[in-house]
Amino acid sequence: MTIAFYVFASVALLGAILAVQVTNLVRAVFGLLLFFGALAGLFLLLMAEFLAAVQILVYVGAVGILMLFAIMLTQRVTGDDRRGGGSRGGFWGFLLAIATFCFVLLPVLRDAHLHEQSATGASLTTKLLGERLMDPYALTLEVTALLLTAALLGAIVVAKGTSEDGEGEENE
Amino acid sequence: MDYLTLLEATLPDLIVVVALFAALGVDYGLCQGKSPHERGRIAGEVSSIGLLLALCCLAFQWMQGSVFEIAEGQLNLDATGLAAKAIVYGLTLAVIRFATRHCPTTHASEYHALILLSALGMGFLATTENLLLAFVALELVSLSLYALVAFKTSSPQSAEAGLKYFAFGGVASAFFVFGVSYLYGATGSLDIGTWSDWSDRSTLFALGLVFVLVGLGFKVAVVPFHLWAPDVYQSAPTPVAAWVASGSKVASVFFLVKLIAALPPGPETATMIFAPLATAAIFSMLIGNLGALRQSNLKRLLAYASIANGGYLLIGLLAGSPDGYAASIFYVVVYALANVGAFGVIGLLSDRMKGDGRLEDFSGSWRRHPGLSFAFLLFLLSSAGIPPLAGFVGKYYLFYSAFDQVEMSYVLGELLSGRNGWLVFLVCLALVMSVISLYYYVLALKAFLVSEDESPHLDDDEGISPGIKLCVFALALLVLILGVYPGPFMAFLQAAF
């Protein structure tokens, strides 16, 4: 169990670092897919089989393909974009992150008394998940639908170029 | 859960959802041949009708004395909740009216639809007591606002502002949801209403709370999470800047107050967040006010002023009394009214002329637009805290609530130690800073009211519909009324805690 956790966790970290660090956009997407896959493994270790399956089907499958399509179809982005690569102050940021982890997060996690059981009491089955989503959390689910609408509209507005000031025709 | 209750409770929101799809549908289906300006006007009318209907529905629910509670604190719509939602939708209505005058691109209906979507998110954020729904609502607000800020895709400044807002907002959201995971781990519940009967105070809980506060601090733009504000206010379309400065702040403060008020009783919880919040308040007041002194751009100046106002707001929370919470909410509502008005006037005078809002662009406004200039005077003087306007009363309530919590002592050492000392220092600093703020507000007013020569960048009256004028008038009237007669509204807020 423990070994499996460390393997999945380090693969996830590797994928996440790849996704952020690689300058080629297509390779970054593959790094992200690696991260999603490792996350599915972690879900499995937590006994959340359904979430693991969803993670692979939706994220590794659909979302990954969607991102590749988006890169293909977006104007002006060819996937091999090398602008704005390096960032200043990366070293200090890294140092700050390490310090936060060692001095803030780690001590707190060491003396935290977490509930031994999962909060739902039973193991997380698909039926239970569906009931939770449709019964008490129906409202949150609905607001999530609005969130997706906002994301869709925002993507259209930002990605589709328009002419200045709304007076002329759109320049496709 | 009873779905009929859910339908009844979210009826005003559903009306707004229908309005936003109607605005999109009418635009896509019927208006393709028309000019962008005309399409923007139609989408604005549809959105306004939807918002008015929603407000009527809220008023009806309020008069019936309806109280809705959706499972696990997801919605808590008592009289205060309904009022919070009504305030958010009222502000949206004003912003939509200002937005109809000039659409920055050809995406006319998306512009209004995104404003409505963010308004929905703010409505949920202001009325929820559930961390999960709060996160989803916060994301709804943020995503819509990112797109709105970057709306002028042709302008590099707008894109830069959008990217900055997005980068900061993304990190803040990550902090928020990470904090929520800790809080859930520590308490086993997402409903902040259950915190009060929970006695185990762990450092895990404190850390989670601090992370959640970071996420909200970004929305309220308190130091050190303020760096996005000047660029966003300056480069976003002016009605959007008004919206970022008003609606998102009002909703976040409503949730913030609920969060602080729900903390488990006892001195430990009060002390564990007191020092971070007090430090943030002090630096917000300092950086906001001193930063505003050096600005020559009116929108940027108002951005720094809003950072400073974020600092004032925290004083009410730090007071930790029901009066303090009510004062914070009173102040943010008053501040939002004045800011929507001020940005609205700026937009009316400069948006179509592609002015970027430099102070000298507004010189001589009082000759060409006496009414708008007078309203602008009221909005800025209210923000500066000049009696008898609402901003003065708001500041008075805030500072008084903090001073009320100071345990009086004639020994100077006792008076200035620990929590007492913080509160005394905060109130004194806020008073000094209010005097300093008068300087930059008057500087802005000087351009509007005193300069003799008329700026060539000033827009004319054409296209300012009676609806827009009515809107400015209503906002100015509210700022005046809440200043002269604040009692009932304040009593209503105090009754909520």
GROMACS .gro file of C-alpha atoms in nm, chain A residues 97-170:
model
   74
   97ALA     CA    1   0.737   2.711  -0.107
   98ILE     CA    2   0.982   2.474   0.065
   99ALA     CA    3   0.985   2.690   0.378
  100THR     CA    4   0.604   2.703   0.388
  101PHE     CA    5   0.588   2.327   0.355
  102CYS     CA    6   0.848   2.257   0.624
  103PHE     CA    7   0.746   2.516   0.881
  104VAL     CA    8   0.372   2.561   0.828
  105LEU     CA    9   0.216   2.255   0.669
  106LEU     CA   10   0.429   1.975   0.809
  107PRO     CA   11   0.401   2.059   1.184
  108VAL     CA   12   0.026   2.103   1.150
  109LEU     CA   13  -0.020   1.776   0.968
  110ARG     CA   14   0.194   1.593   1.224
  111ASP     CA   15  -0.024   1.679   1.520
  112ALA     CA   16  -0.358   1.678   1.342
  113HIS     CA   17  -0.622   1.436   1.469
  114LEU     CA   18  -0.800   1.327   1.156
  115HIS     CA   19  -1.113   1.120   1.158
  116GLU     CA   20  -1.014   0.759   1.112
  117GLN     CA   21  -1.322   0.684   0.911
  118SER     CA   22  -1.429   0.855   0.594
  119ALA     CA   23  -1.692   1.120   0.667
  120THR     CA   24  -1.970   0.932   0.492
  121GLY     CA   25  -1.930   0.641   0.729
  122ALA     CA   26  -1.946   0.373   0.464
  123SER     CA   27  -1.724   0.307   0.167
  124LEU     CA   28  -1.800   0.541  -0.120
  125THR     CA   29  -2.021   0.357  -0.365
  126THR     CA   30  -2.158   0.494  -0.688
  127LYS     CA   31  -2.509   0.477  -0.548
  128LEU     CA   32  -2.413   0.680  -0.244
  129LEU     CA   33  -2.232   0.933  -0.456
  130GLY     CA   34  -2.533   0.973  -0.682
  131GLU     CA   35  -2.763   1.015  -0.385
  132ARG     CA   36  -2.539   1.277  -0.230
  133LEU     CA   37  -2.518   1.469  -0.556
  134MET     CA   38  -2.886   1.458  -0.636
  135ASP     CA   39  -3.029   1.489  -0.288
  136PRO     CA   40  -2.856   1.730  -0.053
  137TYR     CA   41  -2.616   1.876  -0.307
  138ALA     CA   42  -2.855   1.924  -0.598
  139LEU     CA   43  -2.817   2.300  -0.569
  140THR     CA   44  -2.437   2.287  -0.585
  141LEU     CA   45  -2.465   2.063  -0.889
  142GLU     CA   46  -2.689   2.320  -1.056
  143VAL     CA   47  -2.451   2.603  -0.978
  144THR     CA   48  -2.173   2.392  -1.129
  145ALA     CA   49  -2.376   2.380  -1.450
  146LEU     CA   50  -2.385   2.761  -1.448
  147LEU     CA   51  -2.010   2.760  -1.390
  148LEU     CA   52  -1.961   2.553  -1.705
  149THR     CA   53  -2.183   2.796  -1.899
  150ALA     CA   54  -1.969   3.084  -1.778
  151ALA     CA   55  -1.652   2.897  -1.879
  152LEU     CA   56  -1.796   2.829  -2.225
  153LEU     CA   57  -1.901   3.190  -2.282
  154GLY     CA   58  -1.572   3.319  -2.147
  155ALA     CA   59  -1.377   3.088  -2.377
  156ILE     CA   60  -1.575   3.210  -2.678
  157VAL     CA   61  -1.521   3.573  -2.586
  158VAL     CA   62  -1.150   3.541  -2.515
  159ALA     CA   63  -1.050   3.299  -2.790
  160LYS     CA   64  -1.250   3.444  -3.076
  161GLY     CA   65  -1.085   3.762  -3.198
  162THR     CA   66  -1.299   4.062  -3.271
  163SER     CA   67  -1.235   4.390  -3.442
  164GLU     CA   68  -1.169   4.698  -3.237
  165ASP     CA   69  -1.454   4.870  -3.062
  166GLY     CA   70  -1.738   4.664  -3.194
  167GLU     CA   71  -1.803   4.882  -3.494
  168GLY     CA   72  -1.656   4.680  -3.779
  169GLU     CA   73  -1.691   4.320  -3.887
  170GLU     CA   74  -1.526   4.037  -3.702
   0.00000   0.00000   0.00000
